[in-house]
Amino acid sequence: MADVISQGKVLVDVSNNRRVNQYPESNAEYLASLLPDSIVVKGFNVISAWALQQSYPKDASTQVFICSDSVEAKQRIMELARQLNFQPVDMGPLSSSQDIENMPIQLFNGWKGPVLSAVALSIFFFAYSFVRDIIHPYVKYRQSDFYKIPVEIVNRTLPTVAITLLSLVYLAGQLAAAHQLYYGTKYRHFPHWLEGWLQSRKQLGLLSFFLAAVHVLYSLCLPMRRSEKYLLLNTAYQQVHSNMESVWNEEEVWRVEMYISFGIMSLGLLSLLAITSIPSVNNSLNWREFTFIQSTLGYIALLIATFHGLLFGWKQAFEEEAYRFYLPPSFVVALALPIFVILGKVLMLLPCMGRRIQQIRCGVNSSQNHSQRMELVGLSAQVSPERVTIM
């Protein structure tokens, strides 16, 4: 094979492995060692056969990651990709080929942490509601409410996890801003845990939207349950037996009306955030538009969702019987973090804080007691703390 390929000829390696980091060195590097007189370029391994068959790929990824030790050969292959209506991405030297070969075989890279967080929160809130709403009535009154587990308890768990995940999205940005305020510069690296958190905000936001949407479906199904029909008949019978002509409660009517309205508005805003995460929509927005949707409207969605939760609980937080096993209602626990995040945002909007943060993000370096502009350092510096949720 070495005799067939002439000296200085460009060889494009499109191979992939069966698992991540299958060999100590990448296929491209191994090929380059076998053919030292040829110029090896890694590329086109992430493009599907379906995309290659189309003259103008529209419903498939068009990014082509290319790397090589030869700048000239790399430019030639990148120009070839453009002629094929693909978008070449320069990944640097051939040593980056290992990362390029791992891309097609990675499964939901970047989702592990957010998914585990969602699962852990779901288990916690489900167990919390189970103890309060199922175990407590059974222990105290010998009342069996285990039939509530499949629908009602699950439906109470979904919104609490959704609003907690949405709060975590914005809490990461506030911690990043606090880090910049503390050190007086934006050029200092974030801690690894915070950097990973910032890079996971898109996944956290999408999971929050998914759980909120499922919560809506569960809520729509609540009146369809047989248990709900029995409870309605029992209530009607008790009303007739007590000779009550009307049980209209003006306060409760207004509470439920506003509760439903705020829930619909918050889901609508979350839907808008999710839509802007679509690459085609995202690419059509400039930076200011994207920031307005993801940051400003995102905080408004969190605020409205918090009001939705407060209207659901209403006076229960102040009623003694609501504290079963001395545990506060689920909505109190779920709304603690959102309220904290909202108060943190209000604090950062104060002129004394907001002006200082803006100066730091514009390049003012107070740690050296003078203003200067520097290039962003590291991946974490490229992520603005206010560019949040679904990217």
PDB file of C-alpha atoms in Angstrom, residues 276 279-294 387:
ATOM      1  CA  THR A 276     -34.650  28.476  20.434  1.00  0.00           C
ATOM      2  CA  PRO A 279     -29.922  24.829  15.770  1.00  0.00           C
ATOM      3  CA  SER A 280     -31.767  26.312  12.797  1.00  0.00           C
ATOM      4  CA  VAL A 281     -33.648  28.742  15.071  1.00  0.00           C
ATOM      5  CA  ASN A 282     -30.590  29.446  17.206  1.00  0.00           C
ATOM      6  CA  ASN A 283     -28.495  30.322  14.163  1.00  0.00           C
ATOM      7  CA  SER A 284     -31.121  32.796  12.951  1.00  0.00           C
ATOM      8  CA  LEU A 285     -30.855  34.867  16.153  1.00  0.00           C
ATOM      9  CA  ASN A 286     -28.169  37.396  16.937  1.00  0.00           C
ATOM     10  CA  TRP A 287     -26.491  37.477  20.330  1.00  0.00           C
ATOM     11  CA  ARG A 288     -28.785  40.142  21.804  1.00  0.00           C
ATOM     12  CA  GLU A 289     -31.941  38.334  20.704  1.00  0.00           C
ATOM     13  CA  PHE A 290     -30.663  35.021  22.019  1.00  0.00           C
ATOM     14  CA  THR A 291     -29.689  36.554  25.373  1.00  0.00           C
ATOM     15  CA  PHE A 292     -33.069  38.260  25.726  1.00  0.00           C
ATOM     16  CA  ILE A 293     -34.939  34.996  25.178  1.00  0.00           C
ATOM     17  CA  GLN A 294     -32.711  32.709  27.205  1.00  0.00           C
ATOM     18  CA  ARG A 387     -26.262  32.855  28.691  1.00  0.00           C
TER      19      ARG A 387
END
